[in-house]
Coordinates of C-alpha atoms and ligand atoms in Angstrom, one line a residue:
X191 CA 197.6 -219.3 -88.2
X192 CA 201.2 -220.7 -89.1
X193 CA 202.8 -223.6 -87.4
X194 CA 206.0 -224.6 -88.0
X195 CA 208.3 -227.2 -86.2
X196 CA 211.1 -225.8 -88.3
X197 CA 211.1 -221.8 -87.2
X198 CA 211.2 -219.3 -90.1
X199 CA 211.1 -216.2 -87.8
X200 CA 213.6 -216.6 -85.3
X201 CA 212.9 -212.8 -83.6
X202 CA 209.8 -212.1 -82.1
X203 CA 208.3 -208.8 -80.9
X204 CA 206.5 -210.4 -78.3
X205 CA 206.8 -214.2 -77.8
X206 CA 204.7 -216.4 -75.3
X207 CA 206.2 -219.5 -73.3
X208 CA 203.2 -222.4 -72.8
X209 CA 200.0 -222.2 -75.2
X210 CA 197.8 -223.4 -72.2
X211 CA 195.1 -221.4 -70.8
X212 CA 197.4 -218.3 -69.8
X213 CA 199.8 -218.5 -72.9
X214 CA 196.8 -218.4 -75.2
X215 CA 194.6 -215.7 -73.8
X216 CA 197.9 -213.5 -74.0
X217 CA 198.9 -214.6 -77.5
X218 CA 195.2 -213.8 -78.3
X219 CA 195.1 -210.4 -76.9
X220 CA 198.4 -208.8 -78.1
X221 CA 198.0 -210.4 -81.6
X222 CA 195.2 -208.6 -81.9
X223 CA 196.5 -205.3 -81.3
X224 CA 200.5 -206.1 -82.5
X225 CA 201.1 -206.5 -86.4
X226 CA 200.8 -209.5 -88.3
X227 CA 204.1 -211.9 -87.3
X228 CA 204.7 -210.3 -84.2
X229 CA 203.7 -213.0 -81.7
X230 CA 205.4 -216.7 -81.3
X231 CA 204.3 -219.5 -79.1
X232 CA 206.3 -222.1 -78.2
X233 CA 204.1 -225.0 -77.0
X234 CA 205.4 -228.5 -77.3
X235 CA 201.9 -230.5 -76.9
X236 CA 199.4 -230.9 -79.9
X237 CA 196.9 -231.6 -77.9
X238 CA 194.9 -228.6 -75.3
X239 CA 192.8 -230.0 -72.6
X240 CA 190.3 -227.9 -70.5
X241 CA 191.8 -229.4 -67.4
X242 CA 188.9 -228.0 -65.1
X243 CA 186.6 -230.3 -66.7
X244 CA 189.1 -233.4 -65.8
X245 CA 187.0 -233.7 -61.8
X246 CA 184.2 -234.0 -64.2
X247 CA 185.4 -236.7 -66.4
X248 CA 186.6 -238.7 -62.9
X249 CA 183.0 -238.9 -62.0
X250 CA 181.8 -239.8 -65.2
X251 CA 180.1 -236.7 -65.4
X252 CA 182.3 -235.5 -69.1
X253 CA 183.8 -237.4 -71.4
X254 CA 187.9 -236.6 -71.5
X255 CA 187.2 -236.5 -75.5
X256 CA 184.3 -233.2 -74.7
X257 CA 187.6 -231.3 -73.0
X258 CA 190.3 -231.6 -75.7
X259 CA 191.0 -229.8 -78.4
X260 CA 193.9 -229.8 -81.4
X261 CA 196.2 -227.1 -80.2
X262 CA 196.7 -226.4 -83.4
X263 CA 192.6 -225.1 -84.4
X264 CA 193.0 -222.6 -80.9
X265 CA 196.5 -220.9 -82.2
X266 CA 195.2 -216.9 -82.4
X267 CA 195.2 -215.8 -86.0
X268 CA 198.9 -213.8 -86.7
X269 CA 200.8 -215.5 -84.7
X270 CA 203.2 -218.4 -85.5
X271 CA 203.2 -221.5 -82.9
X272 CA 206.7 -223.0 -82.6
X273 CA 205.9 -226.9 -81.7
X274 CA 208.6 -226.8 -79.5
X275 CA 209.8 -226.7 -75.9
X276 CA 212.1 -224.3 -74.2
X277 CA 214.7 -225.6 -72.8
X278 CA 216.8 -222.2 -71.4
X279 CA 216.3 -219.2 -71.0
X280 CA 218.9 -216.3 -71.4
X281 CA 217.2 -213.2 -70.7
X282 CA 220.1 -211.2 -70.6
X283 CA 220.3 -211.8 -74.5
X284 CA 216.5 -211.7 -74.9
X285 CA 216.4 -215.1 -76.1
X286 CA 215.4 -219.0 -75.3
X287 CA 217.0 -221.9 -76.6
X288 CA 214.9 -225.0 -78.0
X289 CA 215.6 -228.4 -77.9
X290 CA 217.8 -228.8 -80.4
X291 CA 219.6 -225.2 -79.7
X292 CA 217.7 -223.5 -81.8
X293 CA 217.5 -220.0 -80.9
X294 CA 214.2 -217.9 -80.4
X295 CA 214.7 -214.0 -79.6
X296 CA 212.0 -211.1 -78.5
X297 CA 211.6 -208.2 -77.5
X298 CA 209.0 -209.0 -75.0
X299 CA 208.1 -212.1 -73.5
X300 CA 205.3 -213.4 -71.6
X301 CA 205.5 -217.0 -69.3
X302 CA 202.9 -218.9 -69.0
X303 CA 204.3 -222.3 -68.7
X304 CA 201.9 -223.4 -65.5
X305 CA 203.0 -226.1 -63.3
X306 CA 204.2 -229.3 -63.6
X307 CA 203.1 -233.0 -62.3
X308 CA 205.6 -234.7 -59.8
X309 CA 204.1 -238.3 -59.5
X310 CA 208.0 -239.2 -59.2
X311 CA 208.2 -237.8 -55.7
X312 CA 206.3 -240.1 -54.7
X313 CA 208.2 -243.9 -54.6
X314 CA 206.5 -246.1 -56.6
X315 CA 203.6 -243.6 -57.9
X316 CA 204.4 -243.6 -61.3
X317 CA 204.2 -247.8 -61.5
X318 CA 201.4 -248.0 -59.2
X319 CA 199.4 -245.6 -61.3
X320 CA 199.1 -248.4 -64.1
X321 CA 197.6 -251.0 -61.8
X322 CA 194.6 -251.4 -60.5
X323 CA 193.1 -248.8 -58.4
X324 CA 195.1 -246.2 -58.4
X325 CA 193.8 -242.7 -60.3
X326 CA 194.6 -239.2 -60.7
X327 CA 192.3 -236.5 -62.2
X328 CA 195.3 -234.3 -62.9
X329 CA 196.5 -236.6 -65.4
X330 CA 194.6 -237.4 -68.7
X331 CA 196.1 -240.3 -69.0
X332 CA 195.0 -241.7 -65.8
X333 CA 191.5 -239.5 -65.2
X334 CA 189.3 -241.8 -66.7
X335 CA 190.3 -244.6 -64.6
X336 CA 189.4 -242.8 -61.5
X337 CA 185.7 -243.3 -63.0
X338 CA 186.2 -246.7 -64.0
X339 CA 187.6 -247.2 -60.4
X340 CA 184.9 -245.8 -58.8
X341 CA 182.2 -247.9 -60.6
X342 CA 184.4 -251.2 -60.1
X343 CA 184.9 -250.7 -55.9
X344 CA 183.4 -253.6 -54.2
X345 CA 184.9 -252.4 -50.9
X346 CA 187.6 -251.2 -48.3
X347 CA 189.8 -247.7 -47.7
X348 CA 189.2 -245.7 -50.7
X349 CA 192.0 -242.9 -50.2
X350 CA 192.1 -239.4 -51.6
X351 CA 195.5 -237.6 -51.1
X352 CA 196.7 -234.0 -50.9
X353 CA 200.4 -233.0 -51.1
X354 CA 202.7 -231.1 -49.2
X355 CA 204.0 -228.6 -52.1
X356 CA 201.9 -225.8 -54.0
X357 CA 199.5 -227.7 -56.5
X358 CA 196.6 -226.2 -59.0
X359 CA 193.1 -226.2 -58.4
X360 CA 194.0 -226.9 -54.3
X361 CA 190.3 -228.6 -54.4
X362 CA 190.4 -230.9 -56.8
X363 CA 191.7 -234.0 -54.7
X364 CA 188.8 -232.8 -52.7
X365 CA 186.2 -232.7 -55.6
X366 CA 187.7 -236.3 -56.3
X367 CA 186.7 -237.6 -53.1
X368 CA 183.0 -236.2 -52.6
X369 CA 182.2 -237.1 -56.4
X370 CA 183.7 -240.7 -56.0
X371 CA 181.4 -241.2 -52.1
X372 CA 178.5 -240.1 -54.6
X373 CA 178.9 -242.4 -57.2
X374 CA 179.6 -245.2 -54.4
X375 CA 176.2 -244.4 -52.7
X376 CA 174.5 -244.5 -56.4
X377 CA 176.0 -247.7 -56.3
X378 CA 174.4 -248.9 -53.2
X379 CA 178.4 -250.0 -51.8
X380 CA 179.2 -247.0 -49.8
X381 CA 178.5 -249.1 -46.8
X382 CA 181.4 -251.5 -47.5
X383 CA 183.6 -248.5 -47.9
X384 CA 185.8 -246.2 -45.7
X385 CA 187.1 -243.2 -47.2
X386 CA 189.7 -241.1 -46.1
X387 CA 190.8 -237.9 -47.1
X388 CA 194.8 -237.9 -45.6
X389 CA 195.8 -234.3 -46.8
X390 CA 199.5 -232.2 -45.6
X391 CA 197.3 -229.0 -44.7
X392 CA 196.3 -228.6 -41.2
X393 CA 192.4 -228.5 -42.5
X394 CA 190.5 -228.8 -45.2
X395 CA 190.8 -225.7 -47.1
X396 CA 192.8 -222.8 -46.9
X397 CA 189.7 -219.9 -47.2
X398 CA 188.2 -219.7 -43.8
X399 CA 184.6 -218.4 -45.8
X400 CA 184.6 -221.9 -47.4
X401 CA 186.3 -224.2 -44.3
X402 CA 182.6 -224.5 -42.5
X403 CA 180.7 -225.7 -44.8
X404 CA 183.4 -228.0 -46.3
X405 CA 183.5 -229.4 -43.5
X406 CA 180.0 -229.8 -42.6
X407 CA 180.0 -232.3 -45.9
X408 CA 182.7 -234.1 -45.1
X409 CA 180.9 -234.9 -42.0
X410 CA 178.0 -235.8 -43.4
X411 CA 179.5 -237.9 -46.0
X412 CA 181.6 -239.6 -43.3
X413 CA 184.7 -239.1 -44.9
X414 CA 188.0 -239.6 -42.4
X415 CA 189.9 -236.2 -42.8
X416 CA 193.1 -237.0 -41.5
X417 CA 195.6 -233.7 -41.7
X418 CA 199.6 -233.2 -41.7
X419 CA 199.3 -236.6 -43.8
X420 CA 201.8 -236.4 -47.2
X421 CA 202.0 -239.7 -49.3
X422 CA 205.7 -240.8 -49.7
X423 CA 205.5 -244.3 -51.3
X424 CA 203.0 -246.4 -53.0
X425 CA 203.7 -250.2 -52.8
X426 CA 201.2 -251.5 -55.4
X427 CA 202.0 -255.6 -55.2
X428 CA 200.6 -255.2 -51.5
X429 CA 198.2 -252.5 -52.1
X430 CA 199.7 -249.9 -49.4
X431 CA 200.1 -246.5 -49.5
X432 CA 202.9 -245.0 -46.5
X433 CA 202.3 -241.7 -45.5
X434 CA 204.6 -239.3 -43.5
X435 CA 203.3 -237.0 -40.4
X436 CA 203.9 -233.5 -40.6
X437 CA 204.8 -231.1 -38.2
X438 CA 202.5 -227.5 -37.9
X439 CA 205.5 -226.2 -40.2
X440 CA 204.3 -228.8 -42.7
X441 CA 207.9 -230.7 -42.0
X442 CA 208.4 -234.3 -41.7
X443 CA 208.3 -235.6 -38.3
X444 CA 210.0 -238.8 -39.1
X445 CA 207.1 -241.0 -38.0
X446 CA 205.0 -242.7 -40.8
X447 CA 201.9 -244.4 -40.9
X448 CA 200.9 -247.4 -43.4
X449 CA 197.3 -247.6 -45.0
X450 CA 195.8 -250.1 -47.3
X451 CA 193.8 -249.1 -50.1
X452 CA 190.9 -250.3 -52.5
X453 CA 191.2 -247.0 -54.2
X454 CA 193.6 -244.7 -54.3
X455 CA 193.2 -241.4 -55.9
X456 CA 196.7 -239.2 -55.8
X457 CA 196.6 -235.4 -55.7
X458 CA 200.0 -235.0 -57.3
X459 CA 203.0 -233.1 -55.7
X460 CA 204.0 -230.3 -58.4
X461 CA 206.7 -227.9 -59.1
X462 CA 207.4 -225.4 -61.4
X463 CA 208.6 -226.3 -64.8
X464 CA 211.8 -227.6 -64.9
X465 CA 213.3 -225.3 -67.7
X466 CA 211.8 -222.4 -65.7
X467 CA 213.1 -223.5 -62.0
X468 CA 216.9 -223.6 -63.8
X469 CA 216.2 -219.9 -65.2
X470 CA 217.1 -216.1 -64.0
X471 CA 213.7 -215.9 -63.6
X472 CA 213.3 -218.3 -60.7
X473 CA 212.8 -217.3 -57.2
X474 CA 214.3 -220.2 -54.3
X475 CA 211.0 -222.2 -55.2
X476 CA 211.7 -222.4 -58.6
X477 CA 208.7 -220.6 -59.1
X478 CA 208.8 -217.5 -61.1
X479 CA 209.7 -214.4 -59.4
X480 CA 207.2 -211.8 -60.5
X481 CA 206.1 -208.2 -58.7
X482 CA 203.0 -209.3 -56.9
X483 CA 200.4 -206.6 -57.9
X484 CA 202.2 -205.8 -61.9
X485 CA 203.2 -209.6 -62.8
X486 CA 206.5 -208.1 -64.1
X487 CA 209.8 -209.8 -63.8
X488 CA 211.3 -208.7 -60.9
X489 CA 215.1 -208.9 -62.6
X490 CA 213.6 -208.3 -66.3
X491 CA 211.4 -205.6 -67.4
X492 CA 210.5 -206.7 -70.6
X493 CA 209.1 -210.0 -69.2
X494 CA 205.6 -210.9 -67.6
X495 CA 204.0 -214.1 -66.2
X496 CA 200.8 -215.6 -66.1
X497 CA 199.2 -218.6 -64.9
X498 CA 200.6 -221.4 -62.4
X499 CA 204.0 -220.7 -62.8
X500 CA 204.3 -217.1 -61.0
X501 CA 204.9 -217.2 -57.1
X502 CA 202.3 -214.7 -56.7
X503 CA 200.5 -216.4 -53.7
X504 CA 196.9 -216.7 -55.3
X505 CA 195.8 -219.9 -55.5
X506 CA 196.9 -221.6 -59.1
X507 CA 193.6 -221.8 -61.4
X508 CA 192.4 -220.7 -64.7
X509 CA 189.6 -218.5 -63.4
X510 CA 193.0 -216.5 -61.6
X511 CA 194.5 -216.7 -64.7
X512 CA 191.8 -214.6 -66.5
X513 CA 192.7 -211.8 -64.0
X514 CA 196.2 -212.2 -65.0
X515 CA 195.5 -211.7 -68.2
X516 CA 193.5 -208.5 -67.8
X517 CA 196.4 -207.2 -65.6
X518 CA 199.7 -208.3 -68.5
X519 CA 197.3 -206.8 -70.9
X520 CA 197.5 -203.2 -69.3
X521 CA 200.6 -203.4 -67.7
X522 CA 202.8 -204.9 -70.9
X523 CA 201.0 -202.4 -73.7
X524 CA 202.4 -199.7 -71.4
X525 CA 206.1 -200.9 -71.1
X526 CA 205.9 -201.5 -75.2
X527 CA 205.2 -197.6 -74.9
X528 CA 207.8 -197.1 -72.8
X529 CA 205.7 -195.9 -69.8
X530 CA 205.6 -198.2 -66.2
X531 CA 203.2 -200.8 -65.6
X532 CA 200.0 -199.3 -63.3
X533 CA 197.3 -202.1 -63.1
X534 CA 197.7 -203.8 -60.0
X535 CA 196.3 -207.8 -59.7
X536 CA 193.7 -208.6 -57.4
X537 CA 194.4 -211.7 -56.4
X538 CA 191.6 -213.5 -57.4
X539 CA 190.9 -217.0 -58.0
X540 CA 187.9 -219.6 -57.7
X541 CA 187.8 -223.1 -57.2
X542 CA 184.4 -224.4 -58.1
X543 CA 184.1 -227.1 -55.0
X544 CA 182.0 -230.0 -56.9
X545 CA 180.7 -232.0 -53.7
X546 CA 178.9 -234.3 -55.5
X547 CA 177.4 -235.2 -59.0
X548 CA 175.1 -232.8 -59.3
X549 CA 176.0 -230.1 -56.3
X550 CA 178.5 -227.6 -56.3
X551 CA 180.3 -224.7 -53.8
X552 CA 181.0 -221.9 -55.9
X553 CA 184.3 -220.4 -54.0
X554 CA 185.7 -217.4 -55.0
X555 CA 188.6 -215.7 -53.4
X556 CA 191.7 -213.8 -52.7
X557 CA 194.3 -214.5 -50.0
X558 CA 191.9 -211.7 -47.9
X559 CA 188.8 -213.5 -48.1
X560 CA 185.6 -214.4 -50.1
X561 CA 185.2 -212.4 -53.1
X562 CA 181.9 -213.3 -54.6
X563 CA 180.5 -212.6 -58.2
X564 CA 176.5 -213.2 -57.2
X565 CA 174.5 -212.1 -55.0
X566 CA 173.9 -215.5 -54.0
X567 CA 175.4 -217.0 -50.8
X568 CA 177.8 -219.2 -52.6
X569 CA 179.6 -221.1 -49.8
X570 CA 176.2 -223.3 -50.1
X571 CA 176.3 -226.4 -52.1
X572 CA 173.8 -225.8 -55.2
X573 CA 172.3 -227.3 -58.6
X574 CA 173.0 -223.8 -60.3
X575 CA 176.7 -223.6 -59.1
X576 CA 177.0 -226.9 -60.4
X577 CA 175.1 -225.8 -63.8
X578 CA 177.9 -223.4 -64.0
X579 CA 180.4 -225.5 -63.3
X580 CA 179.1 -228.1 -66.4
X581 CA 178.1 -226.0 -69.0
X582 CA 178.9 -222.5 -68.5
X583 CA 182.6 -222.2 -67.3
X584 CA 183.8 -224.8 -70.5
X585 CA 182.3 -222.2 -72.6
X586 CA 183.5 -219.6 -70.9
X587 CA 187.3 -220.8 -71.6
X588 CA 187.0 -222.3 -75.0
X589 CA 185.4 -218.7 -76.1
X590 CA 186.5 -216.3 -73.8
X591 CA 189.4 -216.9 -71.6
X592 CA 191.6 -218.4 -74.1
X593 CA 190.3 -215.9 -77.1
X594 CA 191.4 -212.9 -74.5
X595 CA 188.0 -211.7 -74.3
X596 CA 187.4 -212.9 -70.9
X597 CA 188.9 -210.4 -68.3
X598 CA 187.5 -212.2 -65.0
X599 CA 184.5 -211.5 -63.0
X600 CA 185.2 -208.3 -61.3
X601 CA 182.8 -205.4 -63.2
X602 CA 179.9 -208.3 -62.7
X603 CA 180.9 -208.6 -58.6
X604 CA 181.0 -204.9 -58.8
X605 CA 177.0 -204.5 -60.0
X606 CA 176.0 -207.8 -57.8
X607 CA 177.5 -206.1 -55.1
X608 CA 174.7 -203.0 -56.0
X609 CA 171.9 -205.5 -55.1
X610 CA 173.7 -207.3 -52.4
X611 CA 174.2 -204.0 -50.3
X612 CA 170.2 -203.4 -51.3
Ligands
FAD208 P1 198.5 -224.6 -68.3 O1 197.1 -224.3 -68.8 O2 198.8 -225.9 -67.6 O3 199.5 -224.4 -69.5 C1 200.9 -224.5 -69.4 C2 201.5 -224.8 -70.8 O4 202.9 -224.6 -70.8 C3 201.2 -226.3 -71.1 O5 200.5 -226.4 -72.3 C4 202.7 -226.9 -71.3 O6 202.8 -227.8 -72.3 C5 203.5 -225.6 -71.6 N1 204.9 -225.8 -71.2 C6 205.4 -226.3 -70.1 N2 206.8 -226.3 -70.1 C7 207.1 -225.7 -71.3 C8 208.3 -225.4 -72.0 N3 209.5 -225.7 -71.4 N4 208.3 -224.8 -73.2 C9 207.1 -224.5 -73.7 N5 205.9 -224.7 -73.2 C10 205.9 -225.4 -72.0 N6 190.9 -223.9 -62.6 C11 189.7 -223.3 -62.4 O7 189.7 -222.0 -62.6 N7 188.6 -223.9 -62.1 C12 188.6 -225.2 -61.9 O8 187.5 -225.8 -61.6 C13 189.8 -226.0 -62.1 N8 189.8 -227.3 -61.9 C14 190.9 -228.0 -62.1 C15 190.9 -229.4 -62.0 C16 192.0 -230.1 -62.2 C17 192.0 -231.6 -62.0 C18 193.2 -229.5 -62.7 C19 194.4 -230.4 -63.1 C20 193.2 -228.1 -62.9 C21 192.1 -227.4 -62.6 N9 192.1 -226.0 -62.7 C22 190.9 -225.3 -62.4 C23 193.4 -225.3 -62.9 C24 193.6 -224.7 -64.3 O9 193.5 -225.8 -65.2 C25 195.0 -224.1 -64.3 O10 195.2 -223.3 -63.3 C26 195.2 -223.4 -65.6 O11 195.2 -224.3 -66.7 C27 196.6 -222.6 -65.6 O12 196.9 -222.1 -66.8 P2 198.4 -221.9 -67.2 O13 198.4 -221.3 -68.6 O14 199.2 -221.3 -66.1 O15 199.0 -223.4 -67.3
UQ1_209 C1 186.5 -218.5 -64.4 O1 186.7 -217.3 -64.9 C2 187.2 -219.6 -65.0 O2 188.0 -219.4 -66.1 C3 187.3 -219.3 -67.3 C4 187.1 -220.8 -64.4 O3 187.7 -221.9 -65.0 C5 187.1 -222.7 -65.8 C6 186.2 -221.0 -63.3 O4 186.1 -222.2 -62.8 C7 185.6 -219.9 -62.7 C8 184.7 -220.1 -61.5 C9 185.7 -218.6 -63.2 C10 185.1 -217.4 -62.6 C11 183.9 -217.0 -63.4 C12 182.7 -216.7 -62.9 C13 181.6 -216.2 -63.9 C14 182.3 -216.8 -61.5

């Protein structure tokens, strides 16, 4: 491994955008197979969380500490990491531009720069996340305070929120909510609690295969689901969150509703990356505008995308993201031949629905429908899917996914599905 914040090798065969979960597993896989030098990453953080584990560490079930790592130990051997952040792109030149204008050029180039936080769309959220209870799990900076929140409550509206623009792991405000009721009734104070769950869908969870028995615990946890709901302010002196009534378009309807809060746990708005929603390679959503079934570019050839910041419309997570990879890893090694990308992306993704600390509803989907990997029923909350969840799916990333050695589930559904149909 070589990092470098000044650059030495300013051309790249192939160079990688983002050294997060999709950025790594492709730098691993094609500096494997390219020569020595060939791959650049350009990844402005020294620090690499496992950001599944973060529901884990808001219920006090992790530490934030078991889920980082020095970005620097998981660079692949052969290729250089650039400690830098892209700040244009200029495709038709084959290059990106740094912060301070230094130039990077490729050949090829892979994007993985996943999706970013907005807690400045909503007034007040960034000042009202350093006072007292208010919490996010999508933020390390403010994840362990959603456990330190939760073993504080004395009582009142503890409020989970859900936002009205695409967001990763769509369950995790979710996850946030039914861990945070557990903990309360460990506590013996659920009682002096009401907890809502305001969200800007029109129900619980997009995957009809999972809606049933999502709902069926938030009924039994007594949990207020209140739908079309998107938080637009946060007044923290008063302790008031406003939120704004959708329309069944998901538009605002111009009437708002005010709720105090003991808690308040945001699920963040998100967009795509800024330098990424200002390139070429943005579609109207700022979202990068790929082929659907070959992640190519659909204006450059020579580029792919991985991860959270495609508008491919699985939903964002790493366990899609190892499909990704096993799809770029076909479909670019043909293009460096010269021939045309013929792997075609599933669609998968899976959201492991932690519903409370030691319980867990192992969804896995596409936009089609359930696309299970055992030949359990896994739309049931249980202790193994929650085992999973703790110990096998962090090793599963730090080892596998972003080593490039872990293609996704699908040959294992393919052999469950063997015994299934028995
Ligand atoms: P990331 O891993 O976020 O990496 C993107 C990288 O790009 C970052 O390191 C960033 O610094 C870099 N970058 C951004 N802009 C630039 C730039 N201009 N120049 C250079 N680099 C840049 N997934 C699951 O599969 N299962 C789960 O249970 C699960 N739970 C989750 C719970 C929470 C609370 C959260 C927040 C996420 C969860 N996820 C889960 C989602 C999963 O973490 C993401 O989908 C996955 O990390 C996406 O990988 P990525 O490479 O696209 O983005
Ligand atoms: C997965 O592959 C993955 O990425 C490593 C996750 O993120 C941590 C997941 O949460 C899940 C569920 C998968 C899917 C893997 C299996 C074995 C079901």
């Amino acid at each position: 491994m070589r990092t470098s914040k000044v650059v030495h090798a300013k051309h790249f065969k192939l160079l990688v955008v983002g050294g997060g979960a999709g950025g790594l597993g492709a730098a691993s896989k094609f500096a494997r197979k390219l020569p020595r030098d060939s791959v650049g990453i350009i990844e402005p953080r020294e620090d690499h969380y496992y950001q599944p584990g973060f529901t884990l560490v808001g219920g006090g079930l992790m530490t934030l500490e078991a889920n980082r790592r020095r970005q620097e130990d998981l660079i692949p051997k052969n290729a250089t990491w650039i400690r830098d952040k892209v700040e244009t792109f200029e495709p038709v030149k084959n290059l990106v531009k740094l912060r301070d204008g230094e130039e990077i050029s490729y050949d090829y180039m892979v994007i993985a720069m996943g999706i970013q936080l907005r807690f400045d769309m909503i007034k007040g959220a960034k000042e009202a996340l350093k006072t007292p209870g208010v919490c996010s799990n999508y933020s390390p900076f403010y994840v362990e305070k959603h456990y330190r929140e939760a073993m504080n409550f004395k009582g009142g509206n503890a409020v989970f929120t859900f936002p009205n623009t695409p967001i990763k792991c769509a369950g995790a405000p979710q996850k946030a909510c039914y861990i945070t009721d557990s903990i309360l009734r460990q506590r013996g104070v659920r009682d002096k609690a009401h907890m809502i769950y305001a969200t800007s869908l029109k129900r619980l969870f997009g995957i009809e295969s999972y809606l049933k028995s999502l709902e069926k615990v938030a009924k039994e946890k007594d949990i207020d689901v209140r739908t079309r709901r998107n938080l637009i302010e946060v007044d923290s002196e008063n302790k008031m969150a406003t939120f704004e009534f959708l329309d069944d378009d998901a538009k605002p309807t111009g009437k708002t509703e005010r709720v105090e809060y003991s808690l308040l746990h945001i699920g963040p708005p998100c967009s795509a990356p800024e330098a990424l929603r200002k390139s070429p390679f943005a579609d109207k959503s700022g979202f990068m505008d790929v082929d659907v079934a070959s992640l190519q570019s659909k204006k450059f050839p020579n580029v792919f995308g991985v991860g959270d910041c495609m508008n491919t419309p699985n939903a964002k997570t790493a366990a899609a993201v190892s499909s990704h990879l096993k799809t770029i890893e076909q479909n670019l090694t043909q293009v460096m031949q010269g021939k045309q990308p013929c792997m075609e992306y599933d669609g998968y993704a899976s959201c492991p629905l932690v519903v409370s600390t030691n319980r867990v509803i192992l969804a896995e989907f596409n936009s089609k429908g359930a696309m299970e990997t055992t030949p359990f029923d896994q739309s049931k909350p249980t202790y193994w899917a929650y085992l999973m969840k703790r110990y096998f799916m962090p090793a599963l990333y730090w080892n596998g996914l972003i080593k490039g050695y872990w293609n996704g589930p699908a040959t294992i559904r393919n052999c469950s599905r063997l015994v299934k149909s028995k």
